[in-house]
Tab-separated table of C-alpha atoms and ligand atoms in Angstrom:
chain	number	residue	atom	x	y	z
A	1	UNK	CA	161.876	145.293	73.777
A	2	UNK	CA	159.231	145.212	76.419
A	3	UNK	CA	157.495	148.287	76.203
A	4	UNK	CA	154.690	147.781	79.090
A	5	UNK	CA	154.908	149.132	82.036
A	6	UNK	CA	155.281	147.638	85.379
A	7	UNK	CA	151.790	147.551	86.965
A	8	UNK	CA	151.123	146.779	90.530
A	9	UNK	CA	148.708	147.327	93.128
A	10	UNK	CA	148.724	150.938	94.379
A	11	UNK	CA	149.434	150.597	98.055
A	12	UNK	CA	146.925	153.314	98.956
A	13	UNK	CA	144.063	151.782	97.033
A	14	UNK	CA	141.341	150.144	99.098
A	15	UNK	CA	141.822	146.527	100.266
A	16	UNK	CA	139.911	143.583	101.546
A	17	UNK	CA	141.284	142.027	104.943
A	18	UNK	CA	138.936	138.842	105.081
A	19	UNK	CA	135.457	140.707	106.121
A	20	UNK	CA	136.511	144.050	106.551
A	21	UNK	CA	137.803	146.761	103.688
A	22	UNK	CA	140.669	148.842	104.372
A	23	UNK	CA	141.066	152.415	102.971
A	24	UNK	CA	144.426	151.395	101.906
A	25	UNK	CA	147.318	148.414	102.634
A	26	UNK	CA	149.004	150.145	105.345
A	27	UNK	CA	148.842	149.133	108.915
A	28	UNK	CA	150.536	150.442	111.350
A	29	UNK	CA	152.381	147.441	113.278
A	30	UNK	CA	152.195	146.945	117.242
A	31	UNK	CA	154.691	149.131	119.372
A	32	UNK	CA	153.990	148.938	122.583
A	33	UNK	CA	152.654	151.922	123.998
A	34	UNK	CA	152.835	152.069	127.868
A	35	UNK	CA	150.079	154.293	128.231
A	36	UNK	CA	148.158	152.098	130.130
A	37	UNK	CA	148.753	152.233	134.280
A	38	UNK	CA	145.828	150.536	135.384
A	39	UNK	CA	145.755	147.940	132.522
A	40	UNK	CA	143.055	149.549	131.331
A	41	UNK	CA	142.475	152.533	128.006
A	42	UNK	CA	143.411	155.767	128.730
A	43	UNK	CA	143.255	159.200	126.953
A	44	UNK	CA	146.808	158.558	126.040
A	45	UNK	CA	146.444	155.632	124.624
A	46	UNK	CA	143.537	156.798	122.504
A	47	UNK	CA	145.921	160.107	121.441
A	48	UNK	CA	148.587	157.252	120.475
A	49	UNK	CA	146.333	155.655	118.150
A	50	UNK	CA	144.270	158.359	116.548
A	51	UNK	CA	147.500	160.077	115.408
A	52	UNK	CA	148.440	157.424	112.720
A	53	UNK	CA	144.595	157.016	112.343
A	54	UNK	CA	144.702	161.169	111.844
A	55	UNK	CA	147.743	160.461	109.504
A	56	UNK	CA	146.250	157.946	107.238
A	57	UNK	CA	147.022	154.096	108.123
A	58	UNK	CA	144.747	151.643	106.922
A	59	UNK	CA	144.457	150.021	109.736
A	60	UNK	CA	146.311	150.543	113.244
A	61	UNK	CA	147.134	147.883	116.058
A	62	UNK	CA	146.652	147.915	119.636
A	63	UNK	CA	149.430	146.496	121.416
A	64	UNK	CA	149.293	144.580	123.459
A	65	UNK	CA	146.448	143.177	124.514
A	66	UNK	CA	147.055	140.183	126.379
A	67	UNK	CA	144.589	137.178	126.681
A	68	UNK	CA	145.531	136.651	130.398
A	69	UNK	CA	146.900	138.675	133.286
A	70	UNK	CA	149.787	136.006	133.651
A	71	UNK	CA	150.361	136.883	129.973
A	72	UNK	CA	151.712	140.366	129.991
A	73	UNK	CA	154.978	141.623	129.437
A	74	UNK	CA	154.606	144.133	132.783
A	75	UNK	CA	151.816	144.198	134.962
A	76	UNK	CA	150.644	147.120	133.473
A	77	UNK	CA	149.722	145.840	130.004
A	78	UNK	CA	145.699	145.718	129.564
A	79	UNK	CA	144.374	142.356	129.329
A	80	UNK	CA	141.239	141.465	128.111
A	81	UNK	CA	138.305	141.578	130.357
A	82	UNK	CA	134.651	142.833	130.518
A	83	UNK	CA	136.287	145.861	132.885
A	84	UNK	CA	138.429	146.955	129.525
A	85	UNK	CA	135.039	146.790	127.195
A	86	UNK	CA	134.211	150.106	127.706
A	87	UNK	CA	137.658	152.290	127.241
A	88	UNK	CA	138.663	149.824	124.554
A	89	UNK	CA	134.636	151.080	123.257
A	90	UNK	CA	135.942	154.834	123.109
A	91	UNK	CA	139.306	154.014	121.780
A	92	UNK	CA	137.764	151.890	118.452
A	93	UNK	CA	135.271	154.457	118.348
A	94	UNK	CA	137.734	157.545	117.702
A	95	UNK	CA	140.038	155.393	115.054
A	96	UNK	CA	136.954	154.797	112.639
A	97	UNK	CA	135.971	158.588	113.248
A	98	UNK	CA	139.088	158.634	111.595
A	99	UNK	CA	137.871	156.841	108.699
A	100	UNK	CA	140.890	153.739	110.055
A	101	UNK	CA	140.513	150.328	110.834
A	102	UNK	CA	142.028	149.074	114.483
A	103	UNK	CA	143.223	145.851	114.958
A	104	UNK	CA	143.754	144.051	118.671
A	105	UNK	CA	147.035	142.260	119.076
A	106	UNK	CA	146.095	139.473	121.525
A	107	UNK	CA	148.080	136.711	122.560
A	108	UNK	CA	150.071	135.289	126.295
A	109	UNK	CA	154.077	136.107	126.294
A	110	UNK	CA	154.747	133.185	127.747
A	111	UNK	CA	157.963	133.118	129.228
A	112	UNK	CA	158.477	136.435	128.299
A	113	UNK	CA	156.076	137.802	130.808
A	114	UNK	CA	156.987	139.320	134.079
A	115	UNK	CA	155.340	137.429	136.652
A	116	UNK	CA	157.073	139.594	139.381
A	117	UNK	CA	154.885	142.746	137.804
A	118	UNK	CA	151.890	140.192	136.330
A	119	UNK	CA	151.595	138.773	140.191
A	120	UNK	CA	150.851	135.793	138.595
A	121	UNK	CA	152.757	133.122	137.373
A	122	UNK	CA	154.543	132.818	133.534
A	123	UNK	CA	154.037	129.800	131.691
A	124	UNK	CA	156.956	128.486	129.258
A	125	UNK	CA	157.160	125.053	127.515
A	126	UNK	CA	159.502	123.837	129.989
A	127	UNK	CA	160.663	125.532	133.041
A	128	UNK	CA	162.597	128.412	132.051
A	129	UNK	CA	164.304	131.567	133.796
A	130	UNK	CA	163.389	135.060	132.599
A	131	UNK	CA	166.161	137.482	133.450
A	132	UNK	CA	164.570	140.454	133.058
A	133	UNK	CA	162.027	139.413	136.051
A	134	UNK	CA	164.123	137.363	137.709
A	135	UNK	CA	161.428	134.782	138.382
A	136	UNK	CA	161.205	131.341	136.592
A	137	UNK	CA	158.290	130.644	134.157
A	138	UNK	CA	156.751	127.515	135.026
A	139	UNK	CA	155.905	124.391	133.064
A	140	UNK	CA	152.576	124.749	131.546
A	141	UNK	CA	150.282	122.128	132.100
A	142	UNK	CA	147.890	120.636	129.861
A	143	UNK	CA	145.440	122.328	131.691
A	144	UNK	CA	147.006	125.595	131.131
A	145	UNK	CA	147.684	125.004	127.788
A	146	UNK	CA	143.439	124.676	127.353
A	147	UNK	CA	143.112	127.660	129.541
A	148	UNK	CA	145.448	129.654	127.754
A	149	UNK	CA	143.692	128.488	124.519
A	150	UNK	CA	140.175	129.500	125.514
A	151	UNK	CA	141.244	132.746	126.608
A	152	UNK	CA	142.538	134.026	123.263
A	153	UNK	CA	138.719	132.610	122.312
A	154	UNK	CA	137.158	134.964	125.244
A	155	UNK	CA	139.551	137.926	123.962
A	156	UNK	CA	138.336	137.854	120.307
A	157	UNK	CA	135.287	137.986	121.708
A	158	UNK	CA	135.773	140.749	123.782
A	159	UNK	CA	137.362	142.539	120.667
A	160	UNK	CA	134.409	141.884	118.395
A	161	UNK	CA	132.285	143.713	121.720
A	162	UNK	CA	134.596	146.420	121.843
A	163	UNK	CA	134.366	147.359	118.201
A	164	UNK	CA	137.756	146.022	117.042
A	165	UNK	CA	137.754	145.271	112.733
A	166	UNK	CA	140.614	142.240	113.310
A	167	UNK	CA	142.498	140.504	115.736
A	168	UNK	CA	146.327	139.780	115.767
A	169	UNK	CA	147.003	136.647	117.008
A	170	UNK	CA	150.974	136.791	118.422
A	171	UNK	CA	153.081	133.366	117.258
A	172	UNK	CA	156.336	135.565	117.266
A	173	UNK	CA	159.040	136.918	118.971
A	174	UNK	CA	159.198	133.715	121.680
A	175	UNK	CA	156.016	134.428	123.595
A	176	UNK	CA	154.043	131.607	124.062
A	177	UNK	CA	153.109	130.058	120.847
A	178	UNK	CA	156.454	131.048	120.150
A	179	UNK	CA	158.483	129.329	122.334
A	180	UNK	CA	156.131	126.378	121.883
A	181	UNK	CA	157.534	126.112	118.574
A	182	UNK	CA	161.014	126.825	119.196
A	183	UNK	CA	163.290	123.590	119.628
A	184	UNK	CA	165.558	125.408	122.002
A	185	UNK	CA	163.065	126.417	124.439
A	186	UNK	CA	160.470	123.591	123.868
A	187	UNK	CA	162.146	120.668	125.056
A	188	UNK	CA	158.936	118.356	126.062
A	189	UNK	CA	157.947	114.641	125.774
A	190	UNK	CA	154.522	114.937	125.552
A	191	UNK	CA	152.577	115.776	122.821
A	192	UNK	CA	153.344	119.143	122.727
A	193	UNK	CA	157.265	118.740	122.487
A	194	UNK	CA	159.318	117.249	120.385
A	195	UNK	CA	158.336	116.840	116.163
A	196	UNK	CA	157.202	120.173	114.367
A	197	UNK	CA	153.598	118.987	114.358
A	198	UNK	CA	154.032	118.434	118.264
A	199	UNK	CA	155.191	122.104	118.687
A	200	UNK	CA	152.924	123.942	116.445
A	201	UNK	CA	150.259	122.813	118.128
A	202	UNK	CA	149.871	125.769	120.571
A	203	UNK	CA	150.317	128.241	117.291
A	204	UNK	CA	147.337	126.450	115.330
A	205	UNK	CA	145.158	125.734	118.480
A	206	UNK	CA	144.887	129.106	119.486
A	207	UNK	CA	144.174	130.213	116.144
A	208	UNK	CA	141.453	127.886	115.451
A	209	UNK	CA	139.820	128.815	118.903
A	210	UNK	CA	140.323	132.495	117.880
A	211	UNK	CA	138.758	131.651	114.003
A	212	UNK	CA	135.899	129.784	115.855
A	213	UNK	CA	134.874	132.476	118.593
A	214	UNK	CA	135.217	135.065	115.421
A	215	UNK	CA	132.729	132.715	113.411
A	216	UNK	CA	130.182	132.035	115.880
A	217	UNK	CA	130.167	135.726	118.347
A	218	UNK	CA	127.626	137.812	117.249
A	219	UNK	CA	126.892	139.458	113.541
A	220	UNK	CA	129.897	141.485	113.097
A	221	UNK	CA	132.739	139.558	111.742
A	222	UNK	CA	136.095	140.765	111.907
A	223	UNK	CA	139.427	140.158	110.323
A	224	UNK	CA	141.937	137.049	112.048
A	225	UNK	CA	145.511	137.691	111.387
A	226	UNK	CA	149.113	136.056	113.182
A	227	UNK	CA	152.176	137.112	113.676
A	228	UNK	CA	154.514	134.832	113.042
A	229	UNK	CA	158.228	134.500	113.003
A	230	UNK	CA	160.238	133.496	109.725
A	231	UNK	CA	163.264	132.613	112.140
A	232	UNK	CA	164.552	133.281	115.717
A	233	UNK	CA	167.705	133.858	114.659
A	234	UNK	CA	169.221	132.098	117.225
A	235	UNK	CA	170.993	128.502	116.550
A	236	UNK	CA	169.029	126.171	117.498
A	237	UNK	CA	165.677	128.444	117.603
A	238	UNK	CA	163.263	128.090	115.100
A	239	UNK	CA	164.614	128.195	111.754
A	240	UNK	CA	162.845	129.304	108.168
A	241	UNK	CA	161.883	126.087	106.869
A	242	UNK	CA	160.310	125.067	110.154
A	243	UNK	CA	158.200	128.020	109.999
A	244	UNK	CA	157.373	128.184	106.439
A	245	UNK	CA	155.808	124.293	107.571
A	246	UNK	CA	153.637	125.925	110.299
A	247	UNK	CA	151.969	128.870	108.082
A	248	UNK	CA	151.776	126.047	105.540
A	249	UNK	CA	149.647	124.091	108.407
A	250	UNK	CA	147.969	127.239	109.404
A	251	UNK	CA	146.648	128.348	106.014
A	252	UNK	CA	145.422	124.603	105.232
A	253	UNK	CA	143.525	125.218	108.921
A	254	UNK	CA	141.657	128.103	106.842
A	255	UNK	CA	141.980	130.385	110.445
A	256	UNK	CA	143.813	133.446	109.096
A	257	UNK	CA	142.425	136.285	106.546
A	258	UNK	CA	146.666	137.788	106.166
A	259	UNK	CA	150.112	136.520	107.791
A	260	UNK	CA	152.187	139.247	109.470
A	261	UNK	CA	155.851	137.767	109.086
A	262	UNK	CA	158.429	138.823	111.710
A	263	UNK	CA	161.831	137.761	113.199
A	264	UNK	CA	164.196	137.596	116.495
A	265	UNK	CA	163.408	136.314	120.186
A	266	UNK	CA	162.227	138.849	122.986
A	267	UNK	CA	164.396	136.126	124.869
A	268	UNK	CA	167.271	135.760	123.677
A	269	UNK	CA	167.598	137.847	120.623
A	270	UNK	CA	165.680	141.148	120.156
A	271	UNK	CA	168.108	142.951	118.203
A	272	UNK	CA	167.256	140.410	115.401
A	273	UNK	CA	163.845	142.028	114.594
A	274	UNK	CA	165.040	145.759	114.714
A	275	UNK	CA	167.963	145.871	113.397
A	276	UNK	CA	169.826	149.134	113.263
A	277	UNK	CA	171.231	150.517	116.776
A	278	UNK	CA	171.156	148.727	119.875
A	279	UNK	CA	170.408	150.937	123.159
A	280	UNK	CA	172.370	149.135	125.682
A	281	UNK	CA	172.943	151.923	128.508
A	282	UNK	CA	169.442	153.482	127.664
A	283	UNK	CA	167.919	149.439	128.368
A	284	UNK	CA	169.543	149.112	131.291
A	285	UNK	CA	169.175	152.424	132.868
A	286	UNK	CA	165.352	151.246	133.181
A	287	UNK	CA	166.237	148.485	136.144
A	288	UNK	CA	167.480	148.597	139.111
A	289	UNK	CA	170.887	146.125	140.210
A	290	UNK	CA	171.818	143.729	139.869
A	291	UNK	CA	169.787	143.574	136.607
A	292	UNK	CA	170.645	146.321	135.632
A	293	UNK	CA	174.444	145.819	136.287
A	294	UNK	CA	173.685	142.138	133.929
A	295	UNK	CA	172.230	143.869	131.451
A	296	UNK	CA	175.421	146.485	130.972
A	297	UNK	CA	177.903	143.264	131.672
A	298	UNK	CA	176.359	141.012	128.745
A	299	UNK	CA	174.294	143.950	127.038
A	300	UNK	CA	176.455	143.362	123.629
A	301	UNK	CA	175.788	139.647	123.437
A	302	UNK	CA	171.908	139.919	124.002
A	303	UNK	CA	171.662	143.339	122.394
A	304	UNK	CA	173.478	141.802	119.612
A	305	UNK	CA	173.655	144.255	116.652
A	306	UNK	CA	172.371	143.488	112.916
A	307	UNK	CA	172.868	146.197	110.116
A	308	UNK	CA	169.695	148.020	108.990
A	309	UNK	CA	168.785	148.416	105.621
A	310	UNK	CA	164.656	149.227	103.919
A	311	UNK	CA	162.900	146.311	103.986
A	312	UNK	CA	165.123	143.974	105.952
A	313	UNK	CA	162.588	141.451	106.291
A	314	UNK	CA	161.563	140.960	102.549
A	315	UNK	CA	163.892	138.217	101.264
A	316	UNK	CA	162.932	135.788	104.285
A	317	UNK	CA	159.146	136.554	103.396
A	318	UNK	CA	159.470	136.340	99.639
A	319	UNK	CA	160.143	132.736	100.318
A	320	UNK	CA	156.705	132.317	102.044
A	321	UNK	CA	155.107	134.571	99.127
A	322	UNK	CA	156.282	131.762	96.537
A	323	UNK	CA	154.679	129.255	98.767
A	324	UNK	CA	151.589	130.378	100.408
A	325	UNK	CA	148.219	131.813	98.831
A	326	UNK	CA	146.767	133.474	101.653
A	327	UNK	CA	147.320	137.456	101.929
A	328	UNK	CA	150.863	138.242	103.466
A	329	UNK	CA	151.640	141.441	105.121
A	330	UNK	CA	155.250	142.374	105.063
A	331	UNK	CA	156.553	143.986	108.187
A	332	UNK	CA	160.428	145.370	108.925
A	333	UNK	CA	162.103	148.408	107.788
A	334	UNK	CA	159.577	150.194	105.791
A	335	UNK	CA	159.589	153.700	105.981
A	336	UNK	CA	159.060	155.392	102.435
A	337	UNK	CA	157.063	155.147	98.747
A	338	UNK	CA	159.875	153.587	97.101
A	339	UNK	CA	160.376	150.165	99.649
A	340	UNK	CA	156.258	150.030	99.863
A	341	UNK	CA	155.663	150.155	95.769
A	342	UNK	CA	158.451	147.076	96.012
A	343	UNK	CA	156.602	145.245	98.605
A	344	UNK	CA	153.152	145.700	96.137
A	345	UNK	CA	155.241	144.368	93.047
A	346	UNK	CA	156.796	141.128	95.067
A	347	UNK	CA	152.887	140.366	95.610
A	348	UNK	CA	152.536	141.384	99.083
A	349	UNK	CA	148.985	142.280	99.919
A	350	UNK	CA	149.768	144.727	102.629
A	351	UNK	CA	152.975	146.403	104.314
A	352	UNK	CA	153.160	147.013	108.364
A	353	UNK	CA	154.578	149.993	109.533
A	354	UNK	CA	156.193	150.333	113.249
A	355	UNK	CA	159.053	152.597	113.989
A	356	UNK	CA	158.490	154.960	111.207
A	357	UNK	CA	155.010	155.787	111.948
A	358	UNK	CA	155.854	155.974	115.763
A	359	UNK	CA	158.557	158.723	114.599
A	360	UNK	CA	155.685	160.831	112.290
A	361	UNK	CA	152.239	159.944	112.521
A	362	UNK	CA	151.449	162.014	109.547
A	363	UNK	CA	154.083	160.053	107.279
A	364	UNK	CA	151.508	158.132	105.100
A	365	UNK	CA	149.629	161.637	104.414
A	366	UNK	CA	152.391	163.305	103.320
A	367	UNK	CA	153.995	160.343	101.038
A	368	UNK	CA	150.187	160.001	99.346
A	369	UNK	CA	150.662	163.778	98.769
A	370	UNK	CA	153.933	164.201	97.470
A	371	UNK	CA	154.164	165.700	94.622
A	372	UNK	CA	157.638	163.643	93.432
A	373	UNK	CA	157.334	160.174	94.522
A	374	UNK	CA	159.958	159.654	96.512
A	375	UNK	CA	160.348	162.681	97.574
A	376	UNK	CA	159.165	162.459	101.459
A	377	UNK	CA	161.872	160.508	103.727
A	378	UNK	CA	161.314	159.126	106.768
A	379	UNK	CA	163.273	160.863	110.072
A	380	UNK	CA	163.147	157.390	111.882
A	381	UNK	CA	167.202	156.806	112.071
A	382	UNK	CA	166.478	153.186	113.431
A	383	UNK	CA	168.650	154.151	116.250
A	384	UNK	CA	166.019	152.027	118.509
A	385	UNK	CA	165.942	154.721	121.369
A	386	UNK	CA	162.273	154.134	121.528
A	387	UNK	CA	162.927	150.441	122.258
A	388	UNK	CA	163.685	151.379	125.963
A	389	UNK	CA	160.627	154.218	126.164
A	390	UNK	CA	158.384	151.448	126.629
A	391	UNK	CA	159.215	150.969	129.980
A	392	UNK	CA	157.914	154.979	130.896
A	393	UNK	CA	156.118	156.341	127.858
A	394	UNK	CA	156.313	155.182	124.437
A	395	UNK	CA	158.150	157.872	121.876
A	396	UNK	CA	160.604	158.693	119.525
A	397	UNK	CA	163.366	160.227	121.217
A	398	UNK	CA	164.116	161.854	117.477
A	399	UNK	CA	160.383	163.915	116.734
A	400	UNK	CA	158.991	163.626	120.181
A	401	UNK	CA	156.305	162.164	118.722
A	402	UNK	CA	153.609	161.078	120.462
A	403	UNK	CA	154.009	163.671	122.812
A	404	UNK	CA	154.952	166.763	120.775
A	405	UNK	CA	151.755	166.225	118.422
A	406	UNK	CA	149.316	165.354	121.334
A	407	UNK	CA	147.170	167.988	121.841
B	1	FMN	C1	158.788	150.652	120.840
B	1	FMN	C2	158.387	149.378	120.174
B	1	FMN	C3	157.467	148.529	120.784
B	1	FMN	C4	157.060	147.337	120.162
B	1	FMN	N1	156.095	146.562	120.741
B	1	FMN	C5	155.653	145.450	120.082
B	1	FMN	C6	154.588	144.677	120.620
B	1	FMN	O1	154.019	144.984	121.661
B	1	FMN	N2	154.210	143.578	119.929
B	1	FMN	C7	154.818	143.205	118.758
B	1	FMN	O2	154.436	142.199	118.165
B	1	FMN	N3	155.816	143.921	118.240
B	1	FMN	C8	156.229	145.035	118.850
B	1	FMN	N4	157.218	145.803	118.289
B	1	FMN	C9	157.808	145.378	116.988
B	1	FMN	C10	157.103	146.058	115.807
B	1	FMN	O3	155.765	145.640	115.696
B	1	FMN	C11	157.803	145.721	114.486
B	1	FMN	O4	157.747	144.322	114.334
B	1	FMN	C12	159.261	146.196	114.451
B	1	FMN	O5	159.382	147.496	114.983
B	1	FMN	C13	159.800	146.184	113.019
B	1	FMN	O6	159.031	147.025	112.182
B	1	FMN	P1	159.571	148.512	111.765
B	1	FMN	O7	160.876	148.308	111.054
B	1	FMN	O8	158.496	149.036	110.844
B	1	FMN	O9	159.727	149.302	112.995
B	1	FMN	C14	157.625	146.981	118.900
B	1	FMN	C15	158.542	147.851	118.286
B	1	FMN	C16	158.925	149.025	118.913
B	1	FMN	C17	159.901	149.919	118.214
């Protein structure tokens, strides 16, 4: 009989992220925060972060940080620029008071930005109608695609000024890099359209501009990471072994110290990377007709519902843990001791935390303390009610929290 025990890595021991060392292999994942009226940090937006930081992430992420005005989700989403340097300054300055790490998610939503709210035009693969804006992305050139490229160069840099330990490069969710390399949105002739290599180029060009502008900016070096999706889970979108291809390509490229693997389409299929409850009337209640009025009318198809359960995520992304080397940070339904010590023993180098930390802050100090392991239980119900906050003010309509902890 074996008699050893099972010995993994302790998720709150200290861990190396490329460069930088972590306090422990918890981050706490993007959620958008909408604190942020003038595109630019606020007080809010530093309370939102130094909560988790307070509560003892490893690492937290700024979302979303966008690499272009054009590429925000709503015009009111920072985007990098010399203006930002200083409140993003104050912001990184308060997390490592904390004794955390902060991350900058950067990337261009492609045709998932609002270019009715942006005032400036989205850019898609092909032509391509956004309902929630009611605008049409337009084709991106191959000019744009270079412009779009430097500028996630300029925003690392502007990161590495502003004090940031890592980057997140976004290649999920069908923003731009995305929907670059999904074959139902991408349907090009050039270059860029077309084979797998043809479509990933986007996703590995930014990242090697990002990995260069990291390299050569300055003395400080910071952490490069991606999010990228395992699937779309939409027929036709980008499916698993498609992807596994691309981080295949993208660790051979040598650009990325971890992989954060997600799922589902801000396009056409959100529901996929939540799963749990889907908060039709509470979406739609945030537009005005007639979108509103679509929204309620084909709600249940786009809002289409997939069953929770803890670590929803983990089968897809054991596949790329057999088949990658590089540091993968598992991401989707983790909220407690038990579902993190699993992550550690499939070989996962870090977990990302979103809806559970947005629900208690102070989760991670009170698991790390718990006297039974096990013992403390997350009060996120994955009911997804915060989903829709992000068009006012980012909470959990369970705790409050943000708001009830700010002080
Ligand atoms: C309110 C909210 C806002 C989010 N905003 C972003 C975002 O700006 N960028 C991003 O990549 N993911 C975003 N996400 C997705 C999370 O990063 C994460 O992938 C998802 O919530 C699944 O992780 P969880 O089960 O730990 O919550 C958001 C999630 C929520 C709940």
């Amino acid at each position: 009989m074996n008699t050893q025990p099972n010995v993994f890595t302790d998720v709150f021991s200290e861990a190396k992220l490329g460069p930088v060392t972590l306090r422990n292999r918890i981050i706490k994942a993007a959620t958008f925060e909408a604190s942020t009226p003038n595109a630019l940090v606020t007080q809010d937006l530093i309370n939102y972060h130094r909560l988790p930081a307070a509560g003892g992430v490893g690492m937290t992420t700024v979302a979303y940080c966008a690499v272009a005005p054009g590429g925000r989700t709503d015009g009111w989403q920072i985007w990098m620029r010399p203006e930002a340097v200083p409140g993003l300054t104050k912001l990184t300055e308060t997390i490592h008071a904390e004794g955390a790490a902060i991350s900058a998610q950067i990337g261009h939503a492609g045709p998932v930005a609002n270019s009715r709210t942006n005032k400036a035009p989205a850019l898609a693969p092909v032509r391509f109608f956004n309902p929630l804006s009611m605008r049409f992305a337009k084709k991106a050139t191959i000019d744009d695609i270079r412009d779009v490229t430097e500028a996630h160069a300029n925003a690392a840099r502007l990161a590495i000024d502003s004090g940031f330990d890592a980057v997140e490069v976004h290649l999920g969710h069908n923003y731009l890099a995305s929907s670059f390399l999904s074959p139902l949105i991408n349907r090009r002739t050039d270059e860029f359209g077309g084979s797998l290599e043809n479509r990933a180029k986007v996703a590995r060009g930014v990242v090697r501009a990002v990995r260069d502008a990291v390299d050569k900016h300055g003395d400080r070096k910071i952490a490069v990471i991606a999010k990228l999706n395992m699937s779309d889970g939409v027929r036709g979108g980008i499916p698993i072994d498609e992807s596994l291809q691309t981080a295949k390509w993208l660790e051979e490229d040598g650009g990325l110290d971890a992989i954060e693997l997600t799922a589902g389409s801000s396009l056409v299929n959100p529901m996929y990377l939540f799963r749990g409850g889907a908060p039709v009337k509470e979406f739609a209640a945030n537009f005005k007709p007639p979108i509103s009025w679509g929204i309620r009318m084909s709600g249940n198809k786009f809002f289409r519902e997939y069953p929770y359960h803890e670590a929803y995520l983990m089968r897809d992304a054991e596949k790329f843990r057999a088949e990658l080397t590089m540091p993968i940070i598992l991401l989707g339904g983790i909220t407690n001791r038990e579902t993190m010590d699993r992550a550690m023993a499939a070989g996962f180098e870090f977990v990302a935390m979103g809806r559970a930390l947005l629900a208690e802050p102070d989760l991670l100090n009170r698991i790390q303390a718990e006297e039974s392991k096990g013992s403390v239980k997350s009060l996120c119900t994955h009911c997804n009610m915060c989903m829709p906050t992000i068009y006012s003010h980012t909470h959990c309509v369970v705790t409050g929290a943000p708001d009830t902890l700010v002080k």
